[in-house]
PDB file of C-alpha atoms in Angstrom:
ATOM      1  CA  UNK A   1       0.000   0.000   0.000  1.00 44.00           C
ATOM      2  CA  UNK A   2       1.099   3.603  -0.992  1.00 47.00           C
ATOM      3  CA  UNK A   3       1.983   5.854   2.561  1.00 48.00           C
ATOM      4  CA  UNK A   4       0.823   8.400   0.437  1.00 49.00           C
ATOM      5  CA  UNK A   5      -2.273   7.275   1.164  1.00 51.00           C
ATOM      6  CA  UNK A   6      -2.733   7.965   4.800  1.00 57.00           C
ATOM      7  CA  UNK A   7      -1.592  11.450   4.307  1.00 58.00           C
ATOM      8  CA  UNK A   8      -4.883  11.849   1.982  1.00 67.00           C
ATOM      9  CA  UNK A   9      -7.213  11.281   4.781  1.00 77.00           C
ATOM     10  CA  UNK A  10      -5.115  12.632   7.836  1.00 86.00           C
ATOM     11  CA  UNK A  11      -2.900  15.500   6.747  1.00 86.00           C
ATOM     12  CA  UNK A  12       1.235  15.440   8.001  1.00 89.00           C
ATOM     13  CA  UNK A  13       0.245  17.930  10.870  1.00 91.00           C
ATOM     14  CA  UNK A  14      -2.503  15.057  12.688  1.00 94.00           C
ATOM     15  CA  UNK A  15       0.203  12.649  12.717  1.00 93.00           C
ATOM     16  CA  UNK A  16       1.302  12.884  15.900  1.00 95.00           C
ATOM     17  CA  UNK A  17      -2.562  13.015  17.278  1.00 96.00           C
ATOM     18  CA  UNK A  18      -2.777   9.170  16.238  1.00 95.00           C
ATOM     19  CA  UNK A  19      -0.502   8.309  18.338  1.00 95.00           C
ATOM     20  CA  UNK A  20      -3.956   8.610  20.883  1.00 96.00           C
ATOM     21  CA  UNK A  21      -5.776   5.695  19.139  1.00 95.00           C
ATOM     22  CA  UNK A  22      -1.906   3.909  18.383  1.00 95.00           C
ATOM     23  CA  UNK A  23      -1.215   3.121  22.392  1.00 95.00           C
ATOM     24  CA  UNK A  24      -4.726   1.897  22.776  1.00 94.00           C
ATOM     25  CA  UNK A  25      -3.963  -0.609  19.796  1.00 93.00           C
ATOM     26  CA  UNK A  26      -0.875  -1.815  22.024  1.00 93.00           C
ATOM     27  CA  UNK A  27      -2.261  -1.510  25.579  1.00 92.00           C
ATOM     28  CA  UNK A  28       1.244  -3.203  26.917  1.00 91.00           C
ATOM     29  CA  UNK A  29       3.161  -0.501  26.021  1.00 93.00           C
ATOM     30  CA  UNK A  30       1.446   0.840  29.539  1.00 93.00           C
ATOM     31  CA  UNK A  31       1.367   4.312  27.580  1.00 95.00           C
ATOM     32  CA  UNK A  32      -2.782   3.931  26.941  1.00 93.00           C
ATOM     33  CA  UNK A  33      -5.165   5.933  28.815  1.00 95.00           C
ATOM     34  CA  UNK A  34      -6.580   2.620  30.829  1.00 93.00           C
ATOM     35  CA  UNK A  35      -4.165  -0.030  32.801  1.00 91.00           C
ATOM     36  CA  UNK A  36      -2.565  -2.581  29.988  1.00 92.00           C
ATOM     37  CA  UNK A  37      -4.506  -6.340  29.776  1.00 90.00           C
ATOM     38  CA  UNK A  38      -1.319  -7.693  31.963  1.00 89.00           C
ATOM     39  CA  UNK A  39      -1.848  -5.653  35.116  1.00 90.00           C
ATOM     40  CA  UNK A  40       1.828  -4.483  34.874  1.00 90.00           C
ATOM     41  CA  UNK A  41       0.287  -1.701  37.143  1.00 91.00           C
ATOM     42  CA  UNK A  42       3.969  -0.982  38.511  1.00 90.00           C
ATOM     43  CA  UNK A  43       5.434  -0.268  35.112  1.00 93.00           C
ATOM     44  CA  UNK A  44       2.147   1.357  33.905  1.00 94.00           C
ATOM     45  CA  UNK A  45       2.523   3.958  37.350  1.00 91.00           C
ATOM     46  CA  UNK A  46       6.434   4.356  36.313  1.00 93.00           C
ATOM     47  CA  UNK A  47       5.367   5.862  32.639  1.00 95.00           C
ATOM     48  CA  UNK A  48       3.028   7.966  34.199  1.00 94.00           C
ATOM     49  CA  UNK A  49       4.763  11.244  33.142  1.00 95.00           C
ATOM     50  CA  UNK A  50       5.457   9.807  29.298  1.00 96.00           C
ATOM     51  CA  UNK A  51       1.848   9.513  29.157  1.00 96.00           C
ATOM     52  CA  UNK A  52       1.090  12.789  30.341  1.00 96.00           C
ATOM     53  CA  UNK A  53       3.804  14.044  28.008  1.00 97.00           C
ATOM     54  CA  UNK A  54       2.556  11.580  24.744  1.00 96.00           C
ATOM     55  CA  UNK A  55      -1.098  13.531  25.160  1.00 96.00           C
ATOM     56  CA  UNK A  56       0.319  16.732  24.997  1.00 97.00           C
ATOM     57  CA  UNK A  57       2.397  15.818  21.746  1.00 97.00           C
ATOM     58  CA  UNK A  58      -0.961  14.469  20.342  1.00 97.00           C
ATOM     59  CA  UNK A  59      -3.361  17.169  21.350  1.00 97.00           C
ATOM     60  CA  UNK A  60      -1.616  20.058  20.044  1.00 97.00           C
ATOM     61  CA  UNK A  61      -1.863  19.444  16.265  1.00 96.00           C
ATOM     62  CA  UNK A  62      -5.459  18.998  17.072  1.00 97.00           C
ATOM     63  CA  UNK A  63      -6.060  22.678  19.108  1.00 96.00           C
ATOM     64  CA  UNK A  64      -3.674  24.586  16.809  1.00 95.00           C
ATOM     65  CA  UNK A  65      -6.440  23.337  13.749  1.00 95.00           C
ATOM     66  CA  UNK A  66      -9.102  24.465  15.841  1.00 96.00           C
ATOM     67  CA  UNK A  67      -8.040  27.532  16.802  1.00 94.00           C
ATOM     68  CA  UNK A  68      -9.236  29.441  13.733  1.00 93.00           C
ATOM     69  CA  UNK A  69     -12.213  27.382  13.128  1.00 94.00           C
ATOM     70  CA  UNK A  70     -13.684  28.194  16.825  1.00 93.00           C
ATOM     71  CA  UNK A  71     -14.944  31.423  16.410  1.00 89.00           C
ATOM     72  CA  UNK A  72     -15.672  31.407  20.105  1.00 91.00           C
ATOM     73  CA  UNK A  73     -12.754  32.416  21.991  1.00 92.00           C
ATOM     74  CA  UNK A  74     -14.857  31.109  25.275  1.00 95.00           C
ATOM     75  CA  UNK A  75     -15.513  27.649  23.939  1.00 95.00           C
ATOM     76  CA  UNK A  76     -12.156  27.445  23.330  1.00 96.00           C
ATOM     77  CA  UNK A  77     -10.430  28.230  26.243  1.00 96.00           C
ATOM     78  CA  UNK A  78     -12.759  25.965  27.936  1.00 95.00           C
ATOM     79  CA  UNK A  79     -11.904  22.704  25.843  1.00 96.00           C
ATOM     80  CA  UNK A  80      -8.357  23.434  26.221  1.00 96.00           C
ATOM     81  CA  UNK A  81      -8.899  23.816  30.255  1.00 97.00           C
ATOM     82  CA  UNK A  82     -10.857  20.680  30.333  1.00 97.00           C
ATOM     83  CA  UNK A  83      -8.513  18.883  28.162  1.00 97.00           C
ATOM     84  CA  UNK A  84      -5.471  19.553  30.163  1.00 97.00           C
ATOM     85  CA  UNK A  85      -7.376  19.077  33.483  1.00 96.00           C
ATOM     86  CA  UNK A  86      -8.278  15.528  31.803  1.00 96.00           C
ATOM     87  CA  UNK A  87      -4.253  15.192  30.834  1.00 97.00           C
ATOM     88  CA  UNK A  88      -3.106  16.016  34.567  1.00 95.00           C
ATOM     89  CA  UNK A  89      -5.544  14.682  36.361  1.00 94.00           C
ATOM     90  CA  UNK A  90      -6.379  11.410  35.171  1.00 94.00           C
ATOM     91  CA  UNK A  91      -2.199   9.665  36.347  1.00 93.00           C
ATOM     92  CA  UNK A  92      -2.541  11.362  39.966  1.00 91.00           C
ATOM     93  CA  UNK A  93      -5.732   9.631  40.588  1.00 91.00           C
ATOM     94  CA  UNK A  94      -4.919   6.728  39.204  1.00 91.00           C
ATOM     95  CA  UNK A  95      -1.991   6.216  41.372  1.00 90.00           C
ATOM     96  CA  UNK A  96      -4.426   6.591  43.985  1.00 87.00           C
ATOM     97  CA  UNK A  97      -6.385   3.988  42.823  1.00 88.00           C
ATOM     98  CA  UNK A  98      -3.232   1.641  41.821  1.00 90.00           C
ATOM     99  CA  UNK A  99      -2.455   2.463  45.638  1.00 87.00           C
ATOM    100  CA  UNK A 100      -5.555   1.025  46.495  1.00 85.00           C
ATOM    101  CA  UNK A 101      -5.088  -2.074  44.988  1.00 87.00           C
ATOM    102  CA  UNK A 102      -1.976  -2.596  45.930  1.00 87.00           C
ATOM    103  CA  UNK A 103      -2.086  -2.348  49.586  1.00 86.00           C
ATOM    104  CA  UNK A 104      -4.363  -5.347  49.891  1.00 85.00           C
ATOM    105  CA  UNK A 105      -3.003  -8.063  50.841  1.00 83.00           C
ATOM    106  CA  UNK A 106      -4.131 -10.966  48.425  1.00 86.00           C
ATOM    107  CA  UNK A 107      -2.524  -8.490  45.582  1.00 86.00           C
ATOM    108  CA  UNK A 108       0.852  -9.136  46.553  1.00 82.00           C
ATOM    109  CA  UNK A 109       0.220 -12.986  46.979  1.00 83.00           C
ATOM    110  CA  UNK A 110       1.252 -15.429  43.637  1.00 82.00           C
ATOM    111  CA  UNK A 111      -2.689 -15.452  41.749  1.00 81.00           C
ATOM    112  CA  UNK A 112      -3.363 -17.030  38.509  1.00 87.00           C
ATOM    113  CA  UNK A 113      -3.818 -13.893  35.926  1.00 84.00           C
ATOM    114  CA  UNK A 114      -7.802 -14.661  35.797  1.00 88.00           C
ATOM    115  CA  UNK A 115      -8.239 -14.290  39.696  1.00 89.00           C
ATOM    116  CA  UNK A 116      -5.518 -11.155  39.806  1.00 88.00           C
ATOM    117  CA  UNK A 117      -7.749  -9.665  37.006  1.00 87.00           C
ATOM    118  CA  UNK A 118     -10.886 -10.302  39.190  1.00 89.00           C
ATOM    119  CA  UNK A 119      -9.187  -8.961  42.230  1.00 88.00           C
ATOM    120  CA  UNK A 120      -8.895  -5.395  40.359  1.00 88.00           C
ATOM    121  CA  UNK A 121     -12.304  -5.573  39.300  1.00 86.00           C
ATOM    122  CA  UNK A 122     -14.103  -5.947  42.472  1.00 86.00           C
ATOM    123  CA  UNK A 123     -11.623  -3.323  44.247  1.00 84.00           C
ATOM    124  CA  UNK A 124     -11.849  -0.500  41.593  1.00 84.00           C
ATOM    125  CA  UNK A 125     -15.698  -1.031  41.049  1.00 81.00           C
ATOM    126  CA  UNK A 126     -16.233  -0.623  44.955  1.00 77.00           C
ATOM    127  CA  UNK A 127     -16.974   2.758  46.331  1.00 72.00           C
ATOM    128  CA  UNK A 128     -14.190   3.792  48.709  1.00 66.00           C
ATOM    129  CA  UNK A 129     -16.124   4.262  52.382  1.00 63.00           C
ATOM    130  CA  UNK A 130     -13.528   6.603  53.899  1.00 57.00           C
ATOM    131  CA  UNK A 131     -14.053   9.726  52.357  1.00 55.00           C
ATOM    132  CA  UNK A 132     -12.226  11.873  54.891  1.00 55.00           C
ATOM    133  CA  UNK A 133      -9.299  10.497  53.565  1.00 63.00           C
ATOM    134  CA  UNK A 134      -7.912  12.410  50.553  1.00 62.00           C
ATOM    135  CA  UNK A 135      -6.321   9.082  48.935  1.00 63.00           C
ATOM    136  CA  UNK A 136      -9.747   7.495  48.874  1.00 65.00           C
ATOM    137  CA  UNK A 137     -11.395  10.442  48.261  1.00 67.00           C
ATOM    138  CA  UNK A 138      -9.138  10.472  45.231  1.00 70.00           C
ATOM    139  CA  UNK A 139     -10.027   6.865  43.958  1.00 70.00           C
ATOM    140  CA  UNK A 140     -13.798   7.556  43.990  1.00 76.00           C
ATOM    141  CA  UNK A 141     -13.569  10.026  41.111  1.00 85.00           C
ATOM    142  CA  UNK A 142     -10.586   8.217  39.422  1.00 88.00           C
ATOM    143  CA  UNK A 143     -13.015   7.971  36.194  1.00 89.00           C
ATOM    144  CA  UNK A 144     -13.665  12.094  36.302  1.00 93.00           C
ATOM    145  CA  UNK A 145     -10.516  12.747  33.861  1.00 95.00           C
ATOM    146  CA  UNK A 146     -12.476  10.296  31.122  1.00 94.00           C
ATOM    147  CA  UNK A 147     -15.595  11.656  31.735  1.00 95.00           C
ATOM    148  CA  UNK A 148     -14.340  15.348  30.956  1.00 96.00           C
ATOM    149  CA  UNK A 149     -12.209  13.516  27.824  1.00 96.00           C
ATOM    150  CA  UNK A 150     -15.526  12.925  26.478  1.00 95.00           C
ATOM    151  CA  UNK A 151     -16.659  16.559  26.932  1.00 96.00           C
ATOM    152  CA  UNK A 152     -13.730  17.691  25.151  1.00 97.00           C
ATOM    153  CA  UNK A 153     -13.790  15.544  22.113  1.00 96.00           C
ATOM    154  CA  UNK A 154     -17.635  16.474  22.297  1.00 96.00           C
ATOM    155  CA  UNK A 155     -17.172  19.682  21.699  1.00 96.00           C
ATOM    156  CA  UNK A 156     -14.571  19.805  19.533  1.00 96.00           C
ATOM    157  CA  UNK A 157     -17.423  17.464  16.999  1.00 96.00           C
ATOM    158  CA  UNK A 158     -19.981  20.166  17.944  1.00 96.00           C
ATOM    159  CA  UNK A 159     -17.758  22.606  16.135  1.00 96.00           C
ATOM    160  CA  UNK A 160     -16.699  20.699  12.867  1.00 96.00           C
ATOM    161  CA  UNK A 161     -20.419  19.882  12.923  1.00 96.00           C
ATOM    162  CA  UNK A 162     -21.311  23.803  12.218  1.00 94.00           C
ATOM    163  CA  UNK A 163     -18.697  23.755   9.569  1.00 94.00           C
ATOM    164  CA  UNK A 164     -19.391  21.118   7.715  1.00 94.00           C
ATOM    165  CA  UNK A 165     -21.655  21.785   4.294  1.00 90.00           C
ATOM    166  CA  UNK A 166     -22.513  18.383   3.378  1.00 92.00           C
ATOM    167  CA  UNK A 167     -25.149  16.478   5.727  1.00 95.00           C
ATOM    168  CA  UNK A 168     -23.284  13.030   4.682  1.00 95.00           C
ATOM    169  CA  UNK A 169     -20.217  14.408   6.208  1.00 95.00           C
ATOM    170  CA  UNK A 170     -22.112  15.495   9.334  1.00 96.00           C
ATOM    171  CA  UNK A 171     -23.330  11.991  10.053  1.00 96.00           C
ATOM    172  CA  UNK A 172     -20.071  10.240   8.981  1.00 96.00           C
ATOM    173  CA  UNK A 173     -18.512  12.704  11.814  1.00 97.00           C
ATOM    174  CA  UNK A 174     -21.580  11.789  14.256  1.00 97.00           C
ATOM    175  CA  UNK A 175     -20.546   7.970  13.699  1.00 97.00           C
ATOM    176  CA  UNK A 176     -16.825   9.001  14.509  1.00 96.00           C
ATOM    177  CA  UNK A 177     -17.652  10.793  18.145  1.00 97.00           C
ATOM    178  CA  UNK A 178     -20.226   7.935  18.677  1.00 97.00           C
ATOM    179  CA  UNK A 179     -17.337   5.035  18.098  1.00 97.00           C
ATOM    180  CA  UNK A 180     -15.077   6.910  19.796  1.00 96.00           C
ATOM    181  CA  UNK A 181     -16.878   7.551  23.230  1.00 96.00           C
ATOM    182  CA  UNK A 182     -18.348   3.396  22.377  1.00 96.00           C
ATOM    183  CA  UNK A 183     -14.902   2.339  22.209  1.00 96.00           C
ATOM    184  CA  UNK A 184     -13.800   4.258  25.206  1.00 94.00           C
ATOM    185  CA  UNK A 185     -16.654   2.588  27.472  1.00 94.00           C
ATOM    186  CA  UNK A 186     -16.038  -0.538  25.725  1.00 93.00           C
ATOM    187  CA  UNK A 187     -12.497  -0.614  26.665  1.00 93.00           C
ATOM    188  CA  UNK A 188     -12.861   0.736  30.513  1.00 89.00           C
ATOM    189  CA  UNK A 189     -14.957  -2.225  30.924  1.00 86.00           C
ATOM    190  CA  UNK A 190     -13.682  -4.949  29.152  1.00 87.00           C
ATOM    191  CA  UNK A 191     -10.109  -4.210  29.402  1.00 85.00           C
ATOM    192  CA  UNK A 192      -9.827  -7.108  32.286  1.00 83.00           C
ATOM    193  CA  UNK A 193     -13.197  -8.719  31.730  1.00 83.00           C
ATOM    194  CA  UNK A 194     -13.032 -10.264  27.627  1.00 86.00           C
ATOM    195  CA  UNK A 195      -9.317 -10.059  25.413  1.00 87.00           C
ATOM    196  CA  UNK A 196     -11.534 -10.760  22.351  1.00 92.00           C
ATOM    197  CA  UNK A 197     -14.276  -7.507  22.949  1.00 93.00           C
ATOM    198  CA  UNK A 198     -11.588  -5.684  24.236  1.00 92.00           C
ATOM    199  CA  UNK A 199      -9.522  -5.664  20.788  1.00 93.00           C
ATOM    200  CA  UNK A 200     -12.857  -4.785  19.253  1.00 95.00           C
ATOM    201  CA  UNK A 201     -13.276  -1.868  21.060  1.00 95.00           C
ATOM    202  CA  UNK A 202      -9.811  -0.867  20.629  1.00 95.00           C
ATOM    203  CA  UNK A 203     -10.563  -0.945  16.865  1.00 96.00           C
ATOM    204  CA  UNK A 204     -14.043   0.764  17.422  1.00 97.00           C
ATOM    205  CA  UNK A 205     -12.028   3.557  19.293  1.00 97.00           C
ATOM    206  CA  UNK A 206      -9.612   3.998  16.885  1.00 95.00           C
ATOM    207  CA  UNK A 207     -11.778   4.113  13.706  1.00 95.00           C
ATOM    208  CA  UNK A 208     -13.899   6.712  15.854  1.00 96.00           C
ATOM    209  CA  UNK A 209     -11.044   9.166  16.734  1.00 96.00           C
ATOM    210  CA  UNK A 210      -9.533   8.873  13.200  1.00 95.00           C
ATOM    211  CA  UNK A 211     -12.729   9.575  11.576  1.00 95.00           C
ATOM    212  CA  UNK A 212     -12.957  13.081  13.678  1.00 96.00           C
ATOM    213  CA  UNK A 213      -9.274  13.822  12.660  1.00 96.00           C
ATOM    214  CA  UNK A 214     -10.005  13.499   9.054  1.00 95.00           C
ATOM    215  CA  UNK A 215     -13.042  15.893   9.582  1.00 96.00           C
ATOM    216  CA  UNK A 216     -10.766  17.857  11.584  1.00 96.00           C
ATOM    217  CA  UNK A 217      -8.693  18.259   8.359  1.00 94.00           C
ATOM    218  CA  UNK A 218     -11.354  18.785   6.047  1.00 94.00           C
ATOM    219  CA  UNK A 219     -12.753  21.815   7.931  1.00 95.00           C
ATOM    220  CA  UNK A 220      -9.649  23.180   8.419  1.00 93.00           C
ATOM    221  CA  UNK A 221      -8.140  23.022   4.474  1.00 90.00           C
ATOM    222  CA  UNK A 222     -12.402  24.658   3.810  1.00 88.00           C
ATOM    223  CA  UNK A 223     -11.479  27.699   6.115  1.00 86.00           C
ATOM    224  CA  UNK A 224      -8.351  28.012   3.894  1.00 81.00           C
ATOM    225  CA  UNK A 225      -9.348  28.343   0.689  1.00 82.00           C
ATOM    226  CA  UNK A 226     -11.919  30.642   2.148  1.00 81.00           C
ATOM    227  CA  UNK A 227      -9.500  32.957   3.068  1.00 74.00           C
ATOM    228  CA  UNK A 228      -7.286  32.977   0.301  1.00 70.00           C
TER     229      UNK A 228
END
């Protein structure tokens, strides 16, 4: 296949935004937004700061398109705060909730991988009691960062959406936010639960988010030619 090709649908400047939907294709990297299939949580914690750093690389291709194409300086600044509260927030409260696991004692004993995997699903699906303390505290809203991830990419459709002539492009960029906040659930769920659904999801995350790239592209090359 010709390389060429990719750079018809997702222009040289969006590269580095793929590598978003690339880590979630190889959770075991540990560089993905949600803890890899293997429960490597203590390398996973240890690249904490290259993830951080691999989402900034990614998202700002994306908000340097956008910048001209939100005419709303408001909505803008919003969507970047919420984005980079989603960035920052999202590895300090998930060491919390790493913490949380870890400290119990059956953790640290030898399991088989299916009862270690069940072990994180009970813990992190349980409500932590103690909310007076701030670790705990931090666990309970350790899925916050994804929900405001959502918001962002959200609005960030909402906006191509108003741009975008064609009503066949409109729904094809509907599809792309609805497999992309699909695959997101899809993945926080199964991640530890099914391999098999899990990989689909991955796929159904990553077709999403490259969908909304290439739309990305498209309104941005419009708003252009319109100003030439």
């Amino acid at each position: 296949m010709d390389p060429s090709i990719i750079f018809d649908y997702i222009p040289k400047q969006l590269l580095p935004s793929l590598g978003i939907p690339l880590v979630e294709l190889l959770p075991d990297l540990c560089l993905g937004w949600w803890t890899p299939p293997s429960l490597d949580l203590n390398k996973y914690n240890r690249l904490k700061y290259l993830r951080v750093l691999l989402l900034i690389v990614a998202w700002y291709p994306i908000f340097e398109l956008l910048f001209p194409i939100i005419e709303d300086s408001s909505i803008y600044s919003a969507m970047v705060i919420f984005a980079v509260a989603s960035i920052i927030s999202r590895p300090l409260l998930m060491e919390k909730q790493i913490k949380r696991v870890t400290s119990i004692g059956l953790w640290n004993a030898v399991l088989p991988k299916e009862k270690r995997e069940a072990l994180w699903i009970v813990v992190t699906n349980s409500k932590p009691s103690d909310i007076n303390k701030f670790d705990e505290l931090a666990a309970r809203y350790v899925n916050s960062p994804t929900k405001i991830s959502g918001v962002v990419l959200c609005i960030v459709c909402s906006q191509l959406y108003e741009k975008l002539p064609d009503m066949e492009d409109k729904i094809k960029l509907l599809g792309g936010l609805t497999a992309s906040i699909v695959g997101g659930i899809g993945m926080g769920g199964m991640r530890h639960a099914n391999l098999l659904v899990d990989i689909v999801f991955r796929l159904v995350f990553g077709l999403g988010f490259i969908t909304m790239l290439h739309y990305l592209s498209i309104v941005s090359d419009q708003l252009i030619i319109k100003s030439i």
